[in-house]
Amino acid sequence: LNNSRRLRFAILGSGRGSNAVALADACLAGEIAGTIVTVLSDVPAAGILERARERGIHADAFDPGPFRTKLADASEALVIRRLREARADYVLLAGFMRILRGEFLRAFSQRILNIHPSLLPSFPGLNAWQQALDHGVKITGCTVHVVNECIDGGPILGQAAVPVLDGDTAATLHSRIQKAEHGLYPSVVGALARGDISIEGRRARGFRAVPSIDFGP
Ligand code: GRF
C-alpha cells in the first residue's frame, strides 16, 4: 500500500451515500491526493448515485443478478471490467450490502477497503449499532479495514470510538457512528494516498486513531 502518485478510487455502495460524499469532498478539498473516478451501485434508486452525479462524478447502477447477498458471476465480472476500464487503483466500499467473492477479491487484492459501523472484531455483520445496543457496550465506533475473504475480518487500517449514551436508540447511535465515519474514512484514505500506511500480516501501521469522543447527540 505504498503510493506516490495521485490515486484513482472507485466507490461501491447500496444506500444513501453519506460516506461517498465525505470521500468525494475530501478529494476535492485536497485532503486525499486522489480522484473518485466512478461510483457503482447494485441499487438503481440509491441516493449514492445521485450524490455522485451532483458532484460531476461518473455514476452507474448495475444488475446484481438473482441473489440477495452476493453478486452473480456475470455481474461480478461486469463490475471488475468497469473498474478496470475506469483504471481504478482502489475500490472503496461505502455501504455496499453484498459480499464480494474470490474473483473480485483476487482482481483487487489488498486494494479493497470497507467501513464498518463498529469497533471490529466486535459486532461484524448486519446492524452493528443494534448489536452494540443489545450487548450493552458503553463504547462502540467504526472501523476501516482491508476486505478479504473473511467477512469484516481483514486487516484494520483505522478506527474511531463513539460513546453509547443512556437514551440511545438504534437511530441516534447509528447517526453518531456515521458522523465519526465521515471523519475516519477520508482520513484513512488520505493517509493511504500519502503512502503512509503499511501492512505486515494483520498489522497496519501509519494511521494514528484520534481518540476524540464527541458526546453530542
Ligand atoms: C454506514 O453506516 C457504513 O458503516 C455501513 O453502511 C452505512 C452506509 O451509509 N457499512 P452511507 O450510504 O455511506 O450513508
Tab-separated table of C-alpha atoms and ligand atoms in Angstrom:
chain	number	residue	atom	x	y	z
A	1	LEU	CA	0.000	0.000	0.000
A	2	ASN	CA	2.679	2.493	-0.973
A	3	ASN	CA	1.711	5.237	-3.339
A	4	SER	CA	3.447	8.321	-4.590
A	5	ARG	CA	1.112	9.396	-7.407
A	6	ARG	CA	-2.478	10.605	-7.334
A	7	LEU	CA	-4.687	7.580	-6.806
A	8	ARG	CA	-7.850	6.653	-8.650
A	9	PHE	CA	-10.662	5.474	-6.405
A	10	ALA	CA	-13.907	3.705	-7.283
A	11	ILE	CA	-16.747	3.577	-4.754
A	12	LEU	CA	-19.343	0.805	-4.473
A	13	GLY	CA	-22.444	1.488	-2.378
A	14	SER	CA	-26.069	0.500	-1.979
A	15	GLY	CA	-27.501	3.288	0.155
A	16	ARG	CA	-27.652	6.995	0.909
A	17	GLY	CA	-24.051	7.703	0.091
A	18	SER	CA	-23.055	9.893	3.014
A	19	ASN	CA	-19.626	8.251	3.175
A	20	ALA	CA	-19.187	8.636	-0.578
A	21	VAL	CA	-19.944	12.352	-0.153
A	22	ALA	CA	-17.358	12.658	2.634
A	23	LEU	CA	-14.752	10.904	0.461
A	24	ALA	CA	-15.555	12.938	-2.654
A	25	ASP	CA	-15.455	16.212	-0.723
A	26	ALA	CA	-12.108	15.276	0.842
A	27	CYS	CA	-10.696	14.614	-2.647
A	28	LEU	CA	-11.982	17.977	-3.885
A	29	ALA	CA	-10.560	19.727	-0.817
A	30	GLY	CA	-7.157	18.149	-1.458
A	31	GLU	CA	-7.244	16.182	1.819
A	32	ILE	CA	-6.989	12.994	-0.209
A	33	ALA	CA	-4.414	13.006	-3.025
A	34	GLY	CA	-6.761	11.193	-5.345
A	35	THR	CA	-9.870	11.265	-7.502
A	36	ILE	CA	-13.144	9.376	-7.336
A	37	VAL	CA	-13.326	8.009	-10.888
A	38	THR	CA	-16.628	6.153	-10.679
A	39	VAL	CA	-19.436	5.255	-8.270
A	40	LEU	CA	-21.270	1.989	-8.906
A	41	SER	CA	-24.378	0.661	-7.183
A	42	ASP	CA	-26.437	-2.527	-7.195
A	43	VAL	CA	-29.491	-0.378	-6.325
A	44	PRO	CA	-30.634	1.866	-9.210
A	45	ALA	CA	-32.544	4.243	-6.884
A	46	ALA	CA	-29.762	4.516	-4.287
A	47	GLY	CA	-29.011	8.069	-3.168
A	48	ILE	CA	-25.295	7.412	-3.610
A	49	LEU	CA	-25.668	7.620	-7.423
A	50	GLU	CA	-27.465	10.959	-7.233
A	51	ARG	CA	-24.952	12.361	-4.708
A	52	ALA	CA	-22.108	11.402	-7.069
A	53	ARG	CA	-23.752	12.842	-10.190
A	54	GLU	CA	-24.428	16.133	-8.362
A	55	ARG	CA	-20.669	16.348	-7.925
A	56	GLY	CA	-19.951	15.558	-11.564
A	57	ILE	CA	-18.676	12.070	-10.751
A	58	HIS	CA	-19.486	9.254	-13.168
A	59	ALA	CA	-22.115	7.032	-11.505
A	60	ASP	CA	-23.952	3.965	-12.713
A	61	ALA	CA	-26.135	1.113	-11.498
A	62	PHE	CA	-25.521	-2.496	-12.447
A	63	ASP	CA	-27.703	-5.588	-12.245
A	64	PRO	CA	-26.518	-7.743	-9.317
A	65	GLY	CA	-28.302	-10.866	-10.565
A	66	PRO	CA	-30.742	-13.135	-8.717
A	67	PHE	CA	-29.045	-13.467	-5.308
A	68	ARG	CA	-29.730	-11.355	-2.218
A	69	THR	CA	-26.335	-11.218	-0.514
A	70	LYS	CA	-23.808	-11.729	-3.299
A	71	LEU	CA	-23.315	-10.860	-6.959
A	72	ALA	CA	-23.931	-13.328	-9.787
A	73	ASP	CA	-20.718	-14.412	-11.520
A	74	ALA	CA	-21.599	-12.390	-14.625
A	75	SER	CA	-22.313	-9.283	-12.523
A	76	GLU	CA	-19.053	-9.624	-10.655
A	77	ALA	CA	-17.191	-9.958	-13.957
A	78	LEU	CA	-19.002	-6.899	-15.317
A	79	VAL	CA	-18.106	-4.779	-12.283
A	80	ILE	CA	-14.461	-5.887	-12.473
A	81	ARG	CA	-14.444	-4.877	-16.146
A	82	ARG	CA	-15.958	-1.463	-15.383
A	83	LEU	CA	-13.457	-0.849	-12.598
A	84	ARG	CA	-10.591	-1.753	-14.916
A	85	GLU	CA	-11.961	0.494	-17.655
A	86	ALA	CA	-12.100	3.304	-15.090
A	87	ARG	CA	-8.481	2.433	-14.178
A	88	ALA	CA	-9.370	2.295	-10.502
A	89	ASP	CA	-6.410	1.693	-8.175
A	90	TYR	CA	-8.577	1.127	-5.116
A	91	VAL	CA	-12.178	0.105	-4.518
A	92	LEU	CA	-13.819	1.796	-1.528
A	93	LEU	CA	-16.909	0.061	-0.201
A	94	ALA	CA	-19.280	2.587	1.346
A	95	GLY	CA	-22.451	0.891	2.489
A	96	PHE	CA	-22.218	-1.814	-0.183
A	97	MET	CA	-24.578	-4.532	1.030
A	98	ARG	CA	-23.264	-7.564	-0.839
A	99	ILE	CA	-20.405	-9.955	-0.220
A	100	LEU	CA	-17.581	-9.877	-2.766
A	101	ARG	CA	-16.175	-13.259	-3.710
A	102	GLY	CA	-12.910	-14.795	-4.891
A	103	GLU	CA	-12.613	-13.470	-8.410
A	104	PHE	CA	-13.286	-9.904	-7.300
A	105	LEU	CA	-11.007	-10.156	-4.276
A	106	ARG	CA	-8.209	-11.516	-6.456
A	107	ALA	CA	-8.686	-8.799	-9.098
A	108	PHE	CA	-8.184	-6.067	-6.455
A	109	SER	CA	-6.208	-7.950	-3.848
A	110	GLN	CA	-5.280	-5.667	-0.895
A	111	ARG	CA	-6.947	-2.820	-2.783
A	112	ILE	CA	-10.489	-3.027	-1.471
A	113	LEU	CA	-11.389	-1.089	1.683
A	114	ASN	CA	-14.585	-1.098	3.710
A	115	ILE	CA	-16.052	0.945	6.539
A	116	HIS	CA	-17.930	-0.984	9.192
A	117	PRO	CA	-20.082	0.638	11.902
A	118	SER	CA	-18.456	-0.985	14.969
A	119	LEU	CA	-15.057	-1.416	16.567
A	120	LEU	CA	-14.137	-4.705	14.886
A	121	PRO	CA	-13.714	-7.518	15.766
A	122	SER	CA	-16.801	-6.701	17.868
A	123	PHE	CA	-20.116	-6.874	16.051
A	124	PRO	CA	-19.337	-7.950	12.488
A	125	GLY	CA	-22.261	-8.418	10.122
A	126	LEU	CA	-25.507	-6.515	9.801
A	127	ASN	CA	-26.899	-3.768	12.067
A	128	ALA	CA	-23.728	-3.488	14.106
A	129	TRP	CA	-25.102	-0.479	16.033
A	130	GLN	CA	-28.099	-2.569	17.167
A	131	GLN	CA	-25.741	-5.370	18.185
A	132	ALA	CA	-23.821	-2.824	20.286
A	133	LEU	CA	-27.037	-1.632	21.961
A	134	ASP	CA	-28.203	-5.207	22.599
A	135	HIS	CA	-24.848	-6.120	24.106
A	136	GLY	CA	-24.835	-3.050	26.347
A	137	VAL	CA	-21.344	-1.820	25.433
A	138	LYS	CA	-20.506	1.745	26.509
A	139	ILE	CA	-18.160	2.498	23.626
A	140	THR	CA	-18.529	1.452	20.025
A	141	GLY	CA	-17.385	3.181	16.839
A	142	CYS	CA	-16.331	2.456	13.300
A	143	THR	CA	-13.516	0.635	11.533
A	144	VAL	CA	-11.860	0.978	8.137
A	145	HIS	CA	-10.371	-2.351	7.070
A	146	VAL	CA	-8.982	-4.168	4.067
A	147	VAL	CA	-11.517	-6.525	2.516
A	148	ASN	CA	-10.507	-10.154	2.213
A	149	GLU	CA	-12.369	-13.472	2.256
A	150	CYS	CA	-13.169	-13.192	5.994
A	151	ILE	CA	-16.282	-11.042	6.211
A	152	ASP	CA	-15.498	-7.877	8.216
A	153	GLY	CA	-12.253	-9.619	9.172
A	154	GLY	CA	-9.451	-8.120	7.042
A	155	PRO	CA	-6.530	-6.065	8.421
A	156	ILE	CA	-7.700	-2.985	10.326
A	157	LEU	CA	-6.393	0.344	8.977
A	158	GLY	CA	-8.123	2.785	11.334
A	159	GLN	CA	-10.788	3.092	13.990
A	160	ALA	CA	-12.738	5.851	15.745
A	161	ALA	CA	-14.549	5.487	19.065
A	162	VAL	CA	-18.098	6.647	19.747
A	163	PRO	CA	-19.897	6.589	23.121
A	164	VAL	CA	-23.166	4.770	23.656
A	165	LEU	CA	-25.465	7.060	25.677
A	166	ASP	CA	-28.236	6.021	28.067
A	167	GLY	CA	-31.095	7.254	25.933
A	168	ASP	CA	-29.752	5.907	22.636
A	169	THR	CA	-31.991	4.242	20.086
A	170	ALA	CA	-30.740	2.427	17.007
A	171	ALA	CA	-31.275	5.642	15.040
A	172	THR	CA	-29.414	8.009	17.401
A	173	LEU	CA	-26.487	5.636	17.844
A	174	HIS	CA	-26.222	4.906	14.123
A	175	SER	CA	-26.216	8.596	13.292
A	176	ARG	CA	-23.472	9.301	15.883
A	177	ILE	CA	-21.400	6.465	14.408
A	178	GLN	CA	-21.968	7.821	10.901
A	179	LYS	CA	-20.628	11.236	11.922
A	180	ALA	CA	-17.460	9.501	13.068
A	181	GLU	CA	-17.334	7.524	9.804
A	182	HIS	CA	-17.336	10.748	7.801
A	183	GLY	CA	-14.174	11.832	9.612
A	184	LEU	CA	-12.474	8.443	9.757
A	185	TYR	CA	-12.887	7.151	6.200
A	186	PRO	CA	-11.406	10.227	4.458
A	187	SER	CA	-8.522	10.434	6.929
A	188	VAL	CA	-7.564	6.773	6.468
A	189	VAL	CA	-7.835	7.068	2.672
A	190	GLY	CA	-5.829	10.307	2.852
A	191	ALA	CA	-3.070	8.520	4.782
A	192	LEU	CA	-3.165	5.678	2.247
A	193	ALA	CA	-2.854	8.116	-0.660
A	194	ARG	CA	0.170	9.739	1.013
A	195	GLY	CA	1.785	6.299	1.204
A	196	ASP	CA	1.761	6.453	4.999
A	197	ILE	CA	0.047	3.119	5.622
A	198	SER	CA	1.942	-0.141	5.501
A	199	ILE	CA	0.664	-3.613	6.309
A	200	GLU	CA	2.607	-6.526	7.727
A	201	GLY	CA	0.432	-9.564	8.163
A	202	ARG	CA	-2.613	-8.397	10.072
A	203	ARG	CA	-0.953	-5.285	11.458
A	204	ALA	CA	-1.288	-1.987	9.638
A	205	ARG	CA	0.867	0.962	10.670
A	206	GLY	CA	0.789	4.624	9.772
A	207	PHE	CA	-2.638	5.843	10.800
A	208	ARG	CA	-2.967	7.312	14.255
A	209	ALA	CA	-6.501	6.987	15.612
A	210	VAL	CA	-7.723	10.218	17.162
A	211	PRO	CA	-9.399	9.259	20.437
A	212	SER	CA	-11.772	12.211	20.313
A	213	ILE	CA	-15.159	11.171	21.575
A	214	ASP	CA	-17.964	13.524	20.669
A	215	PHE	CA	-20.677	13.303	23.332
A	216	GLY	CA	-23.104	15.370	21.294
A	217	PRO	CA	-26.403	13.873	20.058
B	1	GRF	C1	-22.554	3.097	7.003
B	1	GRF	O1	-23.067	3.190	8.309
B	1	GRF	C2	-21.499	2.032	6.907
B	1	GRF	O2	-20.802	1.818	8.090
B	1	GRF	C3	-22.295	0.813	6.589
B	1	GRF	O3	-23.329	1.269	5.754
B	1	GRF	C4	-23.612	2.642	6.020
B	1	GRF	C5	-23.542	3.395	4.723
B	1	GRF	O4	-24.087	4.682	4.814
B	1	GRF	N1	-21.439	-0.204	6.017
B	1	GRF	P1	-23.942	5.700	3.590
B	1	GRF	O5	-24.599	5.068	2.385
B	1	GRF	O6	-22.489	5.965	3.381
B	1	GRF	O7	-24.681	6.930	4.039
